[in-house]
Coordinates of N, CA and C in Angstrom, one line a residue:
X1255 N 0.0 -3.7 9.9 CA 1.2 -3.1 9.6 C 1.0 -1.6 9.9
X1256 N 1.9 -1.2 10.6 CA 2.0 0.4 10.9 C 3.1 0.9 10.6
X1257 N 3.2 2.0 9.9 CA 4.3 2.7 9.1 C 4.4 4.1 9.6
X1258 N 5.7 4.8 10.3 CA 5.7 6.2 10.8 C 6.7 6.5 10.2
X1259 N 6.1 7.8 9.5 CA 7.0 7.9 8.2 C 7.3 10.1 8.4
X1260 N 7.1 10.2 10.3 CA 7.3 12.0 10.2 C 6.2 12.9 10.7
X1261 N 6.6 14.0 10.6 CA 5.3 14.6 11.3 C 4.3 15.2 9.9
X1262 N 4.9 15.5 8.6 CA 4.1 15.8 7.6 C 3.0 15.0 7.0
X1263 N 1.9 15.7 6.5 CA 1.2 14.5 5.8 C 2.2 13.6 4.5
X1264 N 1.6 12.8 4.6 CA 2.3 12.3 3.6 C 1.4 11.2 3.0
X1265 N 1.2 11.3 1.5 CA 0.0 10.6 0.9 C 0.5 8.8 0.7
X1266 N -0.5 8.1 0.6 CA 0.6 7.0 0.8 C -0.6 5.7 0.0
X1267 N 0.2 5.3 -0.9 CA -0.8 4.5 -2.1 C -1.4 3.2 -1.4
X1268 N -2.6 3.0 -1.1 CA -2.6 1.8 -0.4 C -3.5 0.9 -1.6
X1269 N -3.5 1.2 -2.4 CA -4.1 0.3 -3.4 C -3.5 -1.1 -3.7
X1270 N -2.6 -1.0 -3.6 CA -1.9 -2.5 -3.6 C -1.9 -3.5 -2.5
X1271 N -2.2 -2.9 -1.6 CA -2.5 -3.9 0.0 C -4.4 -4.1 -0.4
X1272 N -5.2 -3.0 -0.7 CA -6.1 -3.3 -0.7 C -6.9 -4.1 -2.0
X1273 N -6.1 -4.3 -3.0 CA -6.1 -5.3 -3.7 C -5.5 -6.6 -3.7
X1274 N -4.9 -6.5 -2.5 CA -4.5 -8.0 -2.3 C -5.6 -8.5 -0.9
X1275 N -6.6 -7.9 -0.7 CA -7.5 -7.9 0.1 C -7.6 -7.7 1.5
X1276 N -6.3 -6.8 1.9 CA -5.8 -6.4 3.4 C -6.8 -5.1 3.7
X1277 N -7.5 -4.8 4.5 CA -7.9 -3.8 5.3 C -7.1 -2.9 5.2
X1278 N -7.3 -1.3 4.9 CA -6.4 -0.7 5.5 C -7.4 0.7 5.9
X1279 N -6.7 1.2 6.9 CA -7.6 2.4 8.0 C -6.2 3.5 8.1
X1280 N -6.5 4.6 7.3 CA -5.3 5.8 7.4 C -5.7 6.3 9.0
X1281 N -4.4 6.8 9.4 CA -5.1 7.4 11.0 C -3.4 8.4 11.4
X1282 N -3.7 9.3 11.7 CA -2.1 10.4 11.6 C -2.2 10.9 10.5
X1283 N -0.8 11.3 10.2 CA -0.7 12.4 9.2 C -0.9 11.9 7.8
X1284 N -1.0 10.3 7.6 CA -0.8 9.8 6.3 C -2.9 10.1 6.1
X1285 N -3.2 10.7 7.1 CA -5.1 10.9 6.7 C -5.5 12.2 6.3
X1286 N -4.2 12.6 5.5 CA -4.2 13.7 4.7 C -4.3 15.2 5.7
X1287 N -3.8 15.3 6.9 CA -3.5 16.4 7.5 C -2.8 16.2 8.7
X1288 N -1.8 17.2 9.2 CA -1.0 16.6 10.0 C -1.1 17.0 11.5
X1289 N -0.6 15.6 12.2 CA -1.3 15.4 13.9 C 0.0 15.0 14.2
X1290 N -0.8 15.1 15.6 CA 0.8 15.4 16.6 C 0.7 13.7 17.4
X1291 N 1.3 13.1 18.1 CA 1.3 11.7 18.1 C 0.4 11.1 18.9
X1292 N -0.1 12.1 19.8 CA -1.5 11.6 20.6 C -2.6 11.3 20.0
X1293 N -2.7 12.1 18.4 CA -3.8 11.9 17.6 C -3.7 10.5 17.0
X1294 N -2.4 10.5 16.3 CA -2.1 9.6 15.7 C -2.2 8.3 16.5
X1295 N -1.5 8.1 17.7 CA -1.8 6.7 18.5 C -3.2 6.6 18.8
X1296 N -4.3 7.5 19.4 CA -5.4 7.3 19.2 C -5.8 7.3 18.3
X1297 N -6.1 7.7 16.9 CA -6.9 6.9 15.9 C -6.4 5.8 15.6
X1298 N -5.4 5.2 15.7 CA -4.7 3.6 15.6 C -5.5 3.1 16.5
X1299 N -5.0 3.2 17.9 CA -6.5 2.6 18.6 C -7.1 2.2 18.3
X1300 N -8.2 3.2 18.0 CA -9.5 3.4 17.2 C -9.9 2.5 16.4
X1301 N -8.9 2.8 15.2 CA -9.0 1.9 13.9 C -8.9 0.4 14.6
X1302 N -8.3 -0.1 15.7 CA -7.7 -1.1 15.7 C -9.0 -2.1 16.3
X1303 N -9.4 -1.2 17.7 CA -10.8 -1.4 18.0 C -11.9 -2.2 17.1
X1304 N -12.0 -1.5 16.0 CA -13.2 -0.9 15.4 C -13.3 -2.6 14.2
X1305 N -11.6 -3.0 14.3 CA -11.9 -4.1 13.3 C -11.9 -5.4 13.8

């Protein structure tokens, strides 16, 4: 699931996905500081790679 929710960080609860046993990998502005969309589509990448 990928959610684009702006260019601000924005904190975002993922405790309930990760208690229902889903993976989750913050990557953009929701990784607590804010990036411009090149960052953000590469660390999705990344993360996406990496699982």
């Amino acid at each position: 699931m990928v959610l684009a929710l702006g260019t601000a960080p924005v904190a975002f609860d993922t405790a309930p996905l990760e208690a229902a046993g889903i993976k989750v990998t913050l990557a953009g502005d929701c990784n607590g500081r804010a990036a411009d969309i090149n960052r953000a589509v590469e660390e999705g990448y990344l993360a996406a790679v990496a699982a």
